[in-house]
Amino acid sequence: MATKPTERVRNLGIIAHIDAGKTTTTERFLYYSGRSHKIGEVHDGQAIMDFREDERERGITISSAATTFYWNDCELNLIDTPGHVDFTAEVERSLRVLDGAVVIFDGVEGVEPQSETVWHQADRYDVPRICFVNKMDRIGADFFSCVEQIRERLGARPLPIVLPMGASEDLVGVLDVIGRCLLVFDRDSQGERYERLPVPAGSAGFVEEHRRRLIEELANHDDGLSTLFLEERPIGEEELRAALRRATVARAVTPVLAGAALRNIGVQPLLDAVCLYLPSPLDAPPARGHDPATGEAATREPRADAPFSAYIFKIVSAASADLFYARVYSGSLAAGSPARNVRSGERERIRRILRMHAQHGEPVETIEAGDIVAFVGMKSCATGDTLADERHPIQYEPIHFPDTVVSVSVEPKTSAERDKLADVLRRIAREDPTFRQSFDADTGQTILSGMGELHLDVVKNRMIREFNVQANFGKPRVSYRETFTGPASGRGEFARALGTQQLWAEVEIGIEPFADHRKPEAVSRLHQGRMPEPMVDGMLDSLLISAEGGGLYGFPLINVRIVLLEARYAETGSAEIAVNAAAAAALRDALRKGRVTILEPIMKFEVRCPEEYLGGILKNLGGRRAQIEDTKFTGKTVLVRGTVPLAEMFGYSTSLRSQSQGRGSFNLEPFDYSPVPEPLRASFQPRL
Ligand code: GDP
Ligand code: MG
């Protein structure tokens, strides 16, 4: 298929609270556009297990980082947004590369906490949106109540442009406010065919009323339209759509549509709206980064004749080759051409370029600004890297994935499950860069670490429900760290017979604490030439491994520089073993003698709740050692921001739910480490 001019490209994401209907809607997008040949069966809760294999397959299809399909002469690149949205880092990665989003709501549930969280993140990234109020066939669905919630809770200016005709079981179709027609979807073709009928007489007033409101609201934002409006001249469909597009792209308003994806009602008008109102890459502001040589701010216009630049936002290891998903921000590139990895300075030759359609990629010869594609054949690229024209480098801000702060142990129920567990964890880790796993040699347990309690809970549920893993999980624990509060020194000796050799070594080290840097450093101040270089490097490695393996209380050390001061050893064939062991012993000695403190992760938090619950929520946060930074009122909701020790926030979602009758939502993000206060220190036992 021919590449489309950039103005007809839409890079979009779908964001929604779990169960609002993202999968169901996406299935229809792919089917109606001809991208898939059958609508994936939608399963109710019971059926999830039965269809697990099948769903997993589909899950992979849909979560492939980008899927391209065509609609109304537009090229739509649907970018996957994470299934769980509580974790800033994950969401940010997709918000960065998309130009617009469809936000799906459940017509009965309205605005749910998770939709609020993502909505505000999309605000931060200036992403224009269209809303789809789904499930209008459900009993109790209320389109206008949902629209009001979008206005009140999200602080948006929603403009209904497609209204439900009928409700619950009697939902007949949808009313197009701008086109002044009723759309009725054919059941036999799974809604693929639909008819455009005149608005029934009984609904004409209703449609005209909403058309008038739409025009009034748009006249506030659009000079062209306001002139027509004030002069009371008729306003045509074209003019109205153009004004709505300008206002949506400028994020002044948000069009809202109604439908029921499962009943195949209202999906095509949503696709039309994506093409009509969401921005093309050309509508996006110039991409901002910096010049790697001078560090000064730099920008790139989204034009094909600008110097080439692209951003790697996701890496998927496929069976055949690694796919590097990239968003091209400026310029153009032909397959086989070189580009500079600005971070590493390395020259990469982009052997092949693929436009992704679900799992399979279609090779393309050239790409240009606005494209989202997968590169194949790169040597060393990481998520967040920038590739640029060798003569005109620019560096875009890398995605920062914070340290993991919560961990939980997992053990397979039977030894037969061990391989499966390892396999499932590998798959999850590949998809989710904020998830880590490690092995605790002391206990023989696998330790899963993540961004928060909720994050690990989601991972755990996926393991059980989606992958059917039989395992026992421990209780979530805070991932503490430790550090020295002042300079320290240590001496270690190693003496042992190994066969006929008598191994002996003695090492002295110093400890210099420093702030700001997270990982420990190890440096040598031994007289040069005293020892072979590889031996010195071996000792430094040994010191770093010991430091990461845990200090006085068994937590990884941070913010320390370990200085190798003196080393003596008996010359034998295995002297390395002796000096490395003596170095590790010297660190243990320093930990025992020095002043060591335990650091706890401090989180940035945002709590959002209706005003009436604020008092109780603040009081409760106070009891959790929270520092409140600011309290902001938007409409009837309040946003409270500050910092709080993670250890105090376990179980907070349950507590907030009961304090706010389920209407509060919150977000936690790793921020810093700070010493555990004295009275709480007593519960930690030194292990050395
Ligand atoms: P996701 O979690 O956002 O991907 O939501 P799904 O697409 O998996 O849908 C969640 C549940 O809602 C499934 O059981 C769907 O069958 C159901 N569902 C989706 N769309 C509709 C709809 O329009 N009407 C009704 N009644 N149910 C729907
Ligand atoms: Mg889903």
Short mmCIF file of C-alpha atoms and ligand atoms in Angstrom, two decimals, residues 16-25 42-45 134-138 259-263, ligand 1:
data_model
loop_
_atom_site.label_atom_id
_atom_site.label_comp_id
_atom_site.label_asym_id
_atom_site.label_seq_id
_atom_site.Cartn_x
_atom_site.Cartn_y
_atom_site.Cartn_z
CA ALA A 16 -9.24 3.69 28.91
CA HIS A 17 -9.97 2.38 32.35
CA ILE A 18 -9.74 -1.42 32.42
CA ASP A 19 -12.89 -3.02 30.95
CA ALA A 20 -14.19 0.12 29.28
CA GLY A 21 -13.90 -1.66 25.94
CA LYS A 22 -10.47 -0.93 24.49
CA THR A 23 -9.96 -4.45 23.13
CA THR A 24 -13.51 -4.72 21.82
CA THR A 25 -13.24 -1.40 20.00
CA VAL A 42 -15.33 -11.18 22.98
CA HIS A 43 -15.43 -13.24 26.10
CA ASP A 44 -17.16 -12.59 29.34
CA GLY A 45 -15.33 -13.14 32.61
CA ASN A 134 -19.07 2.99 24.99
CA LYS A 135 -21.54 0.36 26.24
CA MET A 136 -24.59 2.53 25.55
CA ASP A 137 -26.53 -0.74 25.22
CA ARG A 138 -26.09 -1.49 28.94
CA GLY A 259 -21.77 3.85 20.78
CA ALA A 260 -21.66 0.22 21.81
CA ALA A 261 -18.66 -1.52 20.32
CA LEU A 262 -19.82 -4.98 21.33
CA ARG A 263 -23.12 -4.42 19.48
P1 GDP B 1 -10.69 -3.41 27.87
O1 GDP B 1 -10.25 -3.92 29.21
O2 GDP B 1 -10.81 -1.92 27.89
O3 GDP B 1 -9.85 -3.90 26.73
O4 GDP B 1 -12.18 -3.93 27.66
P2 GDP B 1 -12.71 -5.12 26.77
O5 GDP B 1 -12.81 -4.72 25.36
O6 GDP B 1 -11.94 -6.36 27.10
O7 GDP B 1 -14.19 -5.21 27.32
C1 GDP B 1 -14.48 -5.52 28.66
C2 GDP B 1 -15.83 -6.21 28.74
O8 GDP B 1 -16.86 -5.32 28.34
C3 GDP B 1 -15.93 -7.42 27.85
O9 GDP B 1 -16.64 -8.41 28.52
C4 GDP B 1 -16.70 -6.91 26.65
O10 GDP B 1 -17.47 -7.92 26.04
C5 GDP B 1 -17.60 -5.88 27.28
N1 GDP B 1 -17.97 -4.82 26.34
C6 GDP B 1 -17.17 -4.13 25.51
N2 GDP B 1 -17.88 -3.26 24.78
C7 GDP B 1 -19.16 -3.40 25.16
C8 GDP B 1 -20.37 -2.78 24.76
O11 GDP B 1 -20.42 -1.93 23.87
N3 GDP B 1 -21.49 -3.18 25.39
C9 GDP B 1 -21.49 -4.12 26.37
N4 GDP B 1 -22.64 -4.44 26.93
N5 GDP B 1 -20.38 -4.73 26.76
C10 GDP B 1 -19.22 -4.37 26.16
#
